[in-house]
XYZ file of C-alpha atoms in Angstrom:
671
model
C -0.226 0.018 -0.034
C 2.776 2.387 1.034
C 4.474 1.855 -2.554
C 1.362 3.193 -4.183
C 0.604 5.955 -2.223
C 4.280 7.181 -2.600
C 3.568 6.893 -6.604
C 0.502 8.687 -6.261
C 2.513 11.313 -4.670
C 4.843 11.199 -7.582
C 2.717 11.483 -10.499
C 1.029 14.180 -9.065
C 4.025 15.961 -8.251
C 5.680 15.090 -11.694
C 2.325 16.650 -13.383
C 2.791 19.673 -11.733
C 6.673 19.912 -12.827
C 5.947 19.421 -16.329
C 3.431 22.062 -16.402
C 4.984 24.429 -14.200
C 8.121 24.961 -16.397
C 5.013 26.107 -19.629
C 3.963 28.696 -17.528
C 5.167 31.834 -19.210
C 4.716 30.099 -22.871
C 2.961 32.500 -25.761
C -0.021 30.548 -27.175
C -1.800 32.039 -30.102
C -2.118 35.116 -32.406
C -3.974 37.277 -29.538
C -1.576 36.901 -26.866
C -3.716 34.356 -24.683
C -1.244 32.197 -23.119
C -1.298 28.546 -21.977
C -2.649 28.535 -18.269
C -0.436 25.972 -15.341
C -1.712 22.905 -13.528
C -5.031 22.817 -11.198
C -4.797 20.918 -7.723
C -7.929 19.448 -6.681
C -8.255 17.712 -2.945
C -11.617 16.499 -1.638
C -13.601 14.358 0.772
C -15.483 11.745 -1.327
C -18.417 9.880 -0.188
C -18.580 6.066 -2.161
C -22.490 4.650 -2.345
C -22.479 1.242 -4.252
C -25.536 0.213 -5.986
C -27.402 -2.556 -4.655
C -25.801 -5.609 -6.757
C -22.539 -4.437 -5.204
C -24.206 -4.232 -1.840
C -25.342 -7.810 -1.855
C -21.825 -8.717 -2.573
C -20.750 -7.235 0.991
C -19.421 -4.017 0.096
C -20.464 -0.937 2.169
C -21.123 2.962 1.868
C -17.748 4.357 2.828
C -15.551 7.736 2.263
C -12.209 8.037 1.444
C -10.165 11.378 0.098
C -8.858 12.270 -3.506
C -6.277 13.936 -5.261
C -6.096 14.906 -8.734
C -4.227 17.350 -10.913
C -5.646 19.147 -14.181
C -2.607 19.540 -17.164
C -4.199 21.640 -20.039
C -3.220 21.130 -23.414
C -4.653 24.225 -24.857
C -6.626 27.569 -24.458
C -9.276 29.065 -26.558
C -9.540 32.433 -26.118
C -13.101 33.355 -26.245
C -15.486 36.607 -24.891
C -14.568 40.034 -24.456
C -13.321 39.458 -20.667
C -9.893 37.535 -21.606
C -11.058 34.613 -19.804
C -10.835 31.259 -22.045
C -14.379 29.607 -22.389
C -13.160 26.414 -22.935
C -9.700 24.491 -22.182
C -8.904 20.276 -22.814
C -6.342 18.464 -20.824
C -5.502 15.280 -18.957
C -6.728 14.664 -15.339
C -3.874 12.694 -13.441
C -4.443 11.672 -9.960
C -5.899 9.163 -7.285
C -8.280 8.336 -4.569
C -7.413 6.333 -1.380
C -11.054 4.810 -0.018
C -11.131 4.178 3.978
C -13.777 1.133 3.823
C -17.087 0.995 5.365
C -18.357 0.874 9.026
C -21.013 -1.222 9.941
C -22.853 -4.414 9.262
C -23.439 -5.492 5.243
C -26.785 -4.688 4.105
C -27.331 -8.406 3.181
C -29.726 -9.621 5.423
C -28.603 -12.265 8.440
C -29.380 -16.045 7.913
C -31.724 -17.188 10.591
C -30.302 -18.887 13.369
C -30.221 -22.862 13.999
C -32.968 -23.882 16.726
C -31.100 -25.649 19.501
C -32.665 -27.920 21.794
C -32.575 -26.713 25.317
C -31.845 -23.132 24.274
C -32.832 -20.223 26.677
C -32.122 -17.278 23.954
C -30.497 -17.162 20.332
C -29.359 -14.225 18.083
C -27.636 -13.979 14.794
C -25.476 -10.874 14.128
C -22.415 -9.818 11.895
C -18.492 -10.201 12.999
C -15.718 -8.652 11.357
C -13.657 -5.197 11.585
C -13.804 -2.192 10.418
C -13.067 -0.688 8.150
C -14.735 -3.253 5.967
C -13.701 -2.462 1.920
C -10.384 -0.474 2.099
C -8.950 0.230 -1.252
C -7.634 2.771 -3.685
C -8.298 3.803 -7.448
C -5.532 5.885 -9.476
C -5.271 6.614 -13.279
C -6.362 9.513 -15.533
C -7.866 10.373 -18.482
C -9.552 13.618 -20.759
C -11.070 16.528 -19.011
C -12.802 19.323 -20.627
C -13.728 22.777 -18.946
C -16.182 25.076 -19.702
C -15.761 28.389 -18.446
C -19.368 30.493 -17.639
C -18.323 33.685 -16.710
C -15.257 34.848 -14.367
C -16.263 32.441 -11.568
C -18.027 28.903 -12.259
C -16.448 26.180 -14.279
C -18.377 23.021 -15.117
C -15.833 19.958 -15.842
C -16.759 16.495 -17.879
C -13.931 13.909 -17.681
C -13.903 10.216 -18.341
C -10.777 8.704 -16.266
C -9.760 5.005 -16.759
C -8.358 4.097 -13.426
C -6.298 0.936 -11.701
C -8.893 -0.326 -8.898
C -8.040 -2.186 -6.189
C -10.126 -3.333 -2.901
C -10.088 -5.543 0.212
C -12.834 -7.110 1.429
C -12.443 -7.557 5.124
C -13.325 -11.347 6.496
C -17.116 -11.169 7.663
C -18.793 -13.808 9.501
C -22.650 -14.136 10.655
C -22.273 -15.597 14.233
C -25.251 -17.296 16.157
C -24.849 -16.559 19.942
C -27.308 -19.449 21.775
C -27.449 -19.986 25.637
C -27.944 -23.871 26.121
C -27.989 -24.962 29.725
C -26.535 -22.006 31.192
C -23.546 -21.938 28.630
C -22.919 -19.571 25.937
C -21.974 -21.197 22.327
C -21.241 -19.317 19.385
C -21.718 -21.098 15.658
C -20.140 -19.537 12.319
C -23.414 -20.069 10.393
C -21.673 -18.304 6.974
C -18.396 -17.108 6.463
C -17.024 -14.625 3.559
C -13.241 -15.005 3.853
C -10.814 -11.852 3.088
C -10.340 -11.476 -0.679
C -8.976 -8.364 -2.841
C -10.496 -6.934 -6.058
C -7.787 -5.393 -8.768
C -8.567 -4.517 -12.533
C -9.401 -1.489 -14.232
C -12.147 0.996 -13.510
C -14.105 3.259 -15.992
C -15.028 6.199 -14.194
C -17.055 8.962 -16.093
C -17.144 11.901 -14.080
C -18.581 15.807 -13.612
C -17.471 18.928 -11.794
C -18.515 22.299 -10.855
C -15.913 24.654 -9.858
C -16.650 28.224 -7.993
C -13.273 30.216 -7.754
C -13.149 33.182 -5.316
C -10.024 34.459 -6.765
C -7.370 33.527 -9.379
C -5.760 30.727 -7.455
C -8.171 29.499 -5.020
C -11.987 28.015 -5.367
C -14.100 25.126 -4.242
C -15.705 22.502 -6.328
C -18.047 19.573 -5.997
C -18.334 16.466 -8.515
C -20.098 13.386 -8.985
C -19.009 10.067 -10.356
C -20.066 6.612 -11.714
C -17.748 3.864 -10.903
C -17.825 0.918 -13.301
C -15.448 -1.771 -11.504
C -13.843 -4.891 -12.087
C -15.738 -7.901 -11.378
C -15.985 -9.276 -7.427
C -15.609 -12.648 -6.845
C -17.391 -13.803 -3.358
C -17.667 -17.380 -2.254
C -18.790 -17.812 0.742
C -18.733 -21.170 3.117
C -22.058 -21.852 5.238
C -22.719 -24.346 8.460
C -24.465 -27.594 7.289
C -25.199 -29.489 11.021
C -24.618 -33.393 11.099
C -27.835 -35.008 10.652
C -31.557 -33.924 10.701
C -33.662 -31.849 13.180
C -36.113 -33.593 15.286
C -39.934 -33.818 14.507
C -39.904 -30.133 16.726
C -37.506 -28.820 13.781
C -34.780 -28.619 16.410
C -31.179 -29.554 16.521
C -29.241 -30.998 19.317
C -26.046 -28.886 20.406
C -23.414 -31.472 19.219
C -24.793 -31.966 15.478
C -23.564 -28.223 15.070
C -20.648 -28.692 17.365
C -20.091 -31.849 14.417
C -21.602 -29.389 11.580
C -19.487 -29.057 8.078
C -18.659 -25.868 6.553
C -19.476 -25.783 2.953
C -18.276 -23.681 0.407
C -20.786 -22.122 -1.853
C -20.266 -21.263 -6.098
C -18.231 -18.307 -6.661
C -20.558 -15.484 -7.466
C -19.151 -12.534 -9.617
C -20.771 -9.054 -9.250
C -19.827 -6.033 -11.393
C -18.521 -3.473 -8.724
C -20.609 -0.414 -9.955
C -20.834 2.953 -7.035
C -22.254 6.578 -6.963
C -19.306 8.848 -5.855
C -19.605 12.389 -4.492
C -16.532 14.341 -4.030
C -16.736 18.108 -2.368
C -12.954 19.913 -1.895
C -10.656 22.755 -2.597
C -9.027 23.574 -6.071
C -5.869 25.691 -6.609
C -4.726 27.208 -9.723
C -1.015 27.553 -10.508
C 0.642 29.628 -12.859
C -2.427 31.852 -14.361
C -3.590 35.128 -13.915
C -6.407 37.176 -15.720
C -5.534 39.404 -18.790
C -6.640 43.037 -17.268
C -9.157 44.413 -19.346
C -8.904 41.625 -22.133
C -5.332 42.246 -22.916
C -2.790 40.320 -22.064
C -0.024 42.470 -23.277
C 2.784 44.239 -20.778
C 1.235 48.259 -21.728
C 4.569 49.278 -20.502
C 6.594 47.689 -23.444
C 5.802 47.767 -27.320
C 8.901 46.621 -29.188
C 7.232 46.063 -32.671
C 3.542 45.508 -34.123
C 1.805 42.531 -35.781
C -0.068 42.740 -38.755
C -3.527 43.073 -37.208
C -1.929 46.456 -35.501
C -1.522 45.065 -32.033
C 1.420 45.231 -29.996
C 3.265 42.183 -30.309
C 4.755 40.476 -27.011
C 8.442 39.224 -26.072
C 8.051 35.848 -24.088
C 9.303 37.939 -20.969
C 6.429 40.519 -21.373
C 3.450 38.057 -22.134
C 2.078 38.852 -18.693
C 2.207 35.297 -16.909
C 5.092 35.419 -14.239
C 6.306 32.571 -12.091
C 4.437 33.082 -9.177
C 5.101 29.785 -7.124
C 8.546 28.387 -7.870
C 8.438 26.106 -4.144
C 8.417 22.454 -4.462
C 4.701 21.286 -4.299
C 3.408 19.576 -1.192
C 0.990 16.589 -1.089
C -2.429 18.022 0.158
C -2.181 17.502 4.379
C -5.058 15.152 4.464
C -3.652 12.762 2.246
C 0.097 13.073 4.283
C -1.507 12.497 7.528
C -3.122 9.696 6.480
C 0.261 7.820 5.294
C 1.873 9.261 8.166
C -0.706 7.623 10.409
C -0.129 4.046 8.208
C 3.647 4.155 8.704
C 3.353 4.778 12.089
C 1.360 1.216 12.652
C 3.372 -1.696 13.650
C 2.724 -4.642 11.583
C 1.857 -7.624 13.984
C 2.647 -10.817 13.151
C 1.854 -12.733 16.279
C 0.228 -11.497 19.633
C 2.871 -11.175 22.526
C 3.610 -8.281 24.599
C 7.315 -6.972 23.878
C 9.348 -4.728 26.241
C 13.114 -4.586 25.420
C 15.603 -2.983 28.035
C 18.879 -2.231 26.927
C 21.856 -2.758 29.360
C 25.064 -0.734 29.540
C 24.851 1.399 26.303
C 24.163 -1.821 24.426
C 24.741 -2.080 20.591
C 22.172 -4.954 20.352
C 19.469 -5.161 17.825
C 17.442 -7.947 18.080
C 13.920 -8.685 17.373
C 11.513 -11.726 18.028
C 9.987 -12.030 14.746
C 7.526 -15.080 15.660
C 6.557 -17.054 18.926
C 4.665 -20.393 18.479
C 3.332 -22.091 21.356
C 1.627 -25.645 21.830
C 0.349 -27.858 24.056
C 3.005 -31.068 25.636
C 0.934 -32.796 27.848
C 1.959 -32.737 31.563
C 4.954 -33.061 33.907
C 5.540 -35.578 36.292
C 3.524 -33.627 38.971
C 0.474 -33.405 36.473
C 1.080 -29.678 35.569
C 0.690 -28.312 32.181
C 3.940 -28.402 29.714
C 4.266 -26.243 26.551
C 6.609 -26.616 23.672
C 7.722 -23.283 22.333
C 9.585 -22.224 19.558
C 11.147 -18.388 19.075
C 12.505 -17.020 15.846
C 15.096 -14.590 17.240
C 16.597 -12.101 14.193
C 19.761 -10.221 14.573
C 18.799 -6.652 12.760
C 22.474 -5.747 13.044
C 24.254 -5.332 9.966
C 27.971 -5.471 11.003
C 29.981 -7.014 14.310
C 29.548 -10.308 15.836
C 26.135 -11.116 18.077
C 25.702 -13.996 20.335
C 23.256 -15.427 22.477
C 23.602 -15.091 26.520
C 25.586 -12.075 28.115
C 29.483 -11.384 28.692
C 30.662 -10.855 32.253
C 32.605 -8.334 30.017
C 30.749 -6.696 27.732
C 33.680 -7.201 24.778
C 35.188 -10.137 26.224
C 33.383 -13.203 24.264
C 32.794 -16.525 26.572
C 32.620 -19.822 25.139
C 29.321 -20.569 25.992
C 25.818 -18.970 26.048
C 25.455 -18.882 29.537
C 22.261 -18.918 31.227
C 20.591 -16.733 28.195
C 17.083 -17.821 29.249
C 15.536 -16.704 32.371
C 12.329 -16.157 33.827
C 10.570 -13.247 35.969
C 9.679 -13.599 38.772
C 12.614 -15.770 39.588
C 11.279 -19.619 39.822
C 8.319 -19.134 38.423
C 8.650 -21.823 35.454
C 10.665 -24.715 34.371
C 12.609 -25.054 30.915
C 13.620 -28.393 30.013
C 14.697 -29.589 26.553
C 16.688 -25.999 25.394
C 18.135 -25.730 22.015
C 20.541 -24.156 21.469
C 21.711 -25.333 24.716
C 24.005 -23.736 27.493
C 26.977 -25.034 26.654
C 28.469 -23.776 23.921
C 28.526 -20.523 22.081
C 25.598 -19.681 19.645
C 26.627 -16.736 17.150
C 23.736 -15.390 15.200
C 24.935 -13.690 11.793
C 24.254 -10.153 10.595
C 20.102 -10.248 9.605
C 19.898 -13.951 10.083
C 17.147 -15.513 12.395
C 17.708 -18.557 14.732
C 14.886 -20.784 16.371
C 14.956 -20.865 19.965
C 12.794 -24.355 21.384
C 12.414 -25.451 24.684
C 9.882 -27.118 26.894
C 7.978 -24.637 29.717
C 6.005 -25.268 32.799
C 4.748 -22.122 33.891
C 3.383 -21.324 37.492
C 0.575 -19.060 38.186
C 3.004 -16.401 38.943
C 4.611 -16.945 35.656
C 5.223 -13.194 34.314
C 7.813 -12.782 31.671
C 10.595 -14.424 29.613
C 13.893 -12.735 29.141
C 16.061 -13.549 25.973
C 19.681 -12.286 26.704
C 22.053 -11.719 24.111
C 25.120 -9.659 23.070
C 26.600 -7.651 20.083
C 30.560 -6.566 19.544
C 30.846 -4.267 16.554
C 34.071 -2.943 17.656
C 36.475 -2.695 20.432
C 34.615 -0.271 22.260
C 31.093 -0.651 20.517
C 29.502 -3.462 22.656
C 27.194 -4.578 25.138
C 24.552 -6.871 26.653
C 20.756 -6.642 26.159
C 17.591 -8.352 27.194
C 14.524 -8.994 25.344
C 11.283 -9.598 27.441
C 8.204 -11.058 26.432
C 5.151 -12.142 27.963
C 3.561 -15.581 26.513
C 0.427 -16.437 25.835
C -0.122 -20.024 26.613
C -3.267 -21.474 25.322
C -5.862 -23.071 26.995
C -4.980 -27.474 26.960
C -7.596 -28.286 29.270
C -9.013 -31.768 28.023
C -12.171 -33.424 29.466
C -11.662 -36.446 28.297
C -8.328 -36.392 29.920
C -9.877 -35.607 33.400
C -12.613 -37.876 32.531
C -11.602 -40.849 30.387
C -14.670 -42.290 28.479
C -14.462 -45.613 26.930
C -17.666 -46.644 24.550
C -17.599 -49.413 22.219
C -20.156 -51.493 19.852
C -21.470 -54.629 21.226
C -24.305 -55.934 19.145
C -27.125 -55.061 16.656
C -29.983 -57.022 16.127
C -33.337 -56.998 14.057
C -36.367 -57.291 16.767
C -39.294 -56.499 14.058
C -39.101 -56.247 10.034
C -42.547 -54.826 9.245
C -42.511 -51.943 12.375
C -38.514 -51.690 11.903
C -37.731 -51.942 15.409
C -33.607 -52.744 16.198
C -32.088 -53.925 19.456
C -28.393 -51.525 20.098
C -26.336 -52.862 23.022
C -23.051 -50.827 23.692
C -20.925 -50.645 26.241
C -19.513 -47.540 28.612
C -16.620 -46.990 30.908
C -14.761 -44.503 32.732
C -12.335 -44.486 36.237
C -14.296 -42.030 37.679
C -17.924 -41.803 39.381
C -20.475 -40.682 36.959
C -23.713 -38.858 38.032
C -25.234 -38.768 34.086
C -24.965 -39.945 31.240
C -26.821 -38.731 27.642
C -27.335 -41.018 24.744
C -28.151 -38.993 21.389
C -29.073 -40.494 18.104
C -26.711 -38.194 15.892
C -27.528 -39.880 12.547
C -29.520 -42.653 10.568
C -28.393 -43.550 7.412
C -30.438 -46.020 4.995
C -28.046 -47.897 2.203
C -30.711 -49.607 -0.034
C -29.718 -52.381 -3.042
C -32.115 -50.671 -4.883
C -33.373 -46.873 -4.349
C -37.155 -48.376 -5.349
C -37.542 -50.489 -2.622
C -37.139 -47.900 -0.111
C -40.023 -47.791 2.456
C -41.359 -45.288 4.995
C -42.402 -46.409 8.723
C -46.093 -45.724 9.130
C -45.790 -44.785 12.548
C -44.020 -41.877 12.499
C -43.229 -41.435 15.961
C -40.865 -44.927 15.874
C -38.988 -43.188 12.717
C -35.273 -42.655 13.451
C -35.919 -42.538 17.578
C -35.091 -44.381 20.668
C -38.670 -46.451 21.080
C -39.383 -49.191 23.792
C -36.979 -50.358 26.247
C -33.855 -48.465 27.115
C -31.581 -49.345 30.016
C -28.161 -49.373 31.664
C -26.605 -52.248 33.083
C -26.078 -51.744 36.978
C -27.404 -50.404 40.181
C -27.687 -46.748 41.409
C -29.524 -45.120 38.510
C -32.668 -43.534 39.244
C -34.564 -43.802 35.668
C -34.309 -46.274 32.581
C -33.200 -43.492 30.133
C -35.738 -40.685 30.368
C -36.527 -38.644 27.125
C -35.076 -35.361 27.062
C -37.838 -34.414 25.512
C -41.235 -35.895 23.896
C -42.510 -36.043 20.446
C -46.183 -33.865 21.203
C -49.101 -36.103 20.788
C -46.574 -38.993 20.753
C -45.014 -38.496 24.209
C -46.760 -41.587 25.719
C -44.771 -44.097 23.567
C -41.588 -42.534 25.255
C -39.929 -41.469 21.638
C -37.424 -39.132 21.412
C -33.742 -38.718 20.043
C -31.880 -37.902 23.272
C -31.943 -40.183 26.615
C -30.976 -39.245 29.919
C -29.460 -41.461 32.827
C -29.144 -40.000 36.092
C -27.632 -41.241 39.136
C -29.588 -41.988 42.618
C -26.841 -40.107 44.805
C -24.528 -37.235 44.254
C -21.817 -39.977 44.794
C -22.463 -41.294 41.232
C -21.972 -44.884 40.186
C -19.027 -46.404 39.351
C -18.222 -47.428 36.202
C -14.683 -48.686 36.279
C -15.788 -52.096 34.579
C -17.403 -51.649 31.135
C -21.515 -51.337 31.506
C -24.069 -52.427 28.813
C -26.018 -49.787 27.636
C -29.077 -51.097 25.516
C -31.292 -49.241 23.164
C -34.659 -49.916 21.083
C -34.315 -47.806 17.821
C -37.075 -47.428 15.474
C -36.142 -47.188 11.715
C -37.942 -48.112 8.393
C -39.335 -51.018 7.590
C -37.114 -53.570 5.952
C -36.802 -52.980 2.359
C -37.888 -55.621 -0.170
C -34.750 -55.730 -1.923
C -32.711 -55.835 1.508
C -30.762 -52.701 2.862
C -27.807 -51.255 5.233
C -28.750 -49.487 8.208
C -25.920 -47.222 9.880
C -26.695 -45.579 13.596
C -24.697 -43.158 14.905
C -25.463 -42.586 19.192
C -23.031 -40.313 20.842
C -22.675 -40.662 24.648
C -22.101 -37.978 26.651
C -21.179 -38.412 30.350
C -20.449 -36.168 33.394
C -18.533 -37.298 36.446
C -18.874 -36.148 40.002
C -16.589 -32.997 39.639
C -18.283 -32.061 36.485
C -15.682 -33.131 33.916
C -17.514 -34.299 30.563
C -16.134 -36.331 27.805
C -18.280 -37.646 24.489
C -17.500 -40.127 22.169
C -19.682 -41.529 19.263
C -20.325 -44.967 18.358
C -21.183 -46.422 15.164
C -23.340 -49.409 14.742
C -24.198 -50.727 11.477
C -26.662 -54.036 10.367
C -27.546 -55.265 7.154
C -31.125 -56.371 6.670
C -32.071 -58.998 4.059
C -35.000 -58.268 1.797
C -38.845 -58.579 3.487
C -41.814 -57.751 1.465
C -44.436 -59.238 3.544
C -47.639 -57.440 4.837
C -49.062 -53.708 3.852
C -45.924 -52.060 5.179
C -42.990 -54.829 4.550
C -43.528 -57.764 6.940
C -41.171 -60.592 7.706
C -38.345 -61.383 10.109
C -35.125 -60.137 8.099
C -31.933 -61.526 9.708
C -28.953 -58.988 9.836
C -25.461 -58.721 11.025
C -23.527 -55.937 13.032
C -20.182 -53.872 12.795
C -19.552 -50.746 15.116
C -16.715 -48.090 15.583
C -16.131 -45.536 18.589
C -14.747 -42.004 17.523
C -14.087 -39.717 20.276
C -15.572 -36.031 19.859
C -14.223 -32.438 21.065
C -13.712 -32.496 24.653
C -15.034 -29.936 27.104
C -15.291 -29.303 30.689
């Protein structure tokens, strides 16, 4: 971006110089001379049309600057002011981008079972669509008297716009917890190309050099290619149209087709105009009345170049408009942060060190022997010095090298963390070449009082230019808490058998276990899929309440449970059948139930009746268990049954036979 801005400055400055040298040139038989350039600076507002707004482009504002370079002037009228001039307009616009949310309607929230509130809102940074245009084109000026000028022009511009990432986020309160889901996301994209911008400008000059103007332009820009990703929950909602929370947790992001939209927008500008190198000819005669050297064929006094009446009025180097310069200075002052960490560099004893931490990578690395969280850290450390010798570690005498790095990593406060597996090691000296980087890797176990890590170094440029230095950084450790690590759930399939081919009921037996005492077990049908040998043979269950639900007998082995799988919710008028996709087993006491040994949990599941041609049914059940300390772990169990063809009865009778296989899959864990 800074390169483009510098190019804009050079372009405007070069245009000014190219015409400033021509200020005093004589032009035409009547003594009217060529005028100088005009500099215009303005504030602009850009308003995309509805189709462009549908591509998530907002209304925005920015600043503009352009120079008019005249080609020729044609004197018309008695007052000595030219009525018409033609030239080239060169300039550019920097667009800050728009604030606020896109005008596109938000998607509807997914209803989640057990929710107390739910809302959808946009998420994304402001400004949303920053960009710039730079270019030029022909401009004509039609002067209406001494003060007003109308200037139509057509510009060909290089167009660049960055669409910042925008997401539609659903925020839902479920069981006292706040959950957020990205319903769809528009990733950051950049649009570049050629824009054609017709424009008409009206200018009012207060005097010969200063005025104000307003213009309107319509921008015909390049194609904007947008592609969004949309959340697709795992499985279908229940008959009430609600999803289980885990169905959204396990959902996938599906990318849409790429949509191309031509950028079109109305732009309005209001600003200041400055004329250089031109003054009004008094009394309509641009001759100097004090000097007469000869006369032309028409009897009028000829003018020498020096007597033309146009004198240098501005020999100083032109400056870029203050508004644009302020923007450039503000951008240059911003730091480009490639990672998040708080850095505080302390130089020691007039140190000549010039080190920089350019990257920090922190990963979870299990626990130490005392059960404390351990992290693996990689720090990229750069020597920005171009001369001299730079190394890790402090020297006891700043200009006298040692043979080892020493303790070049120190924690603050002292003793607040343990460091191990350090590379480079303490034992041998590690030089860092000018402008080179080295990776410092280690494992760290921080305590609750750990504040910062000090990296120590030394640089020697000459016998007298040397010193030690410290770089103190605050590491941001990720949350490595693992619910299944604290409450390790084991869930496995045992058997899957068919009970009734006509009504489509299946008996599933799985086992669950955990070394912790368990106070609650949830069983949820996440997905049921059918794979008929021939699709024409598929039948539906005429008992809708049975279809893809827990029905009939559901129980968990052992004692200490207060129920046999009470449904989390009933299915309306069929509540007497105890049909539901979600079951809850709770312990009779706060001490929980010991599940150290695998315990069978038995389900009756309603599915479609047997296909006449035979089929395979795949059933996924999620088990969620709570221990007495409220650590929660989830696992999925897959059960598969292959059923023989059965066409007896009006809705698929017959006995049918089946086989079963299964797998268990651990889900993302939570506490």
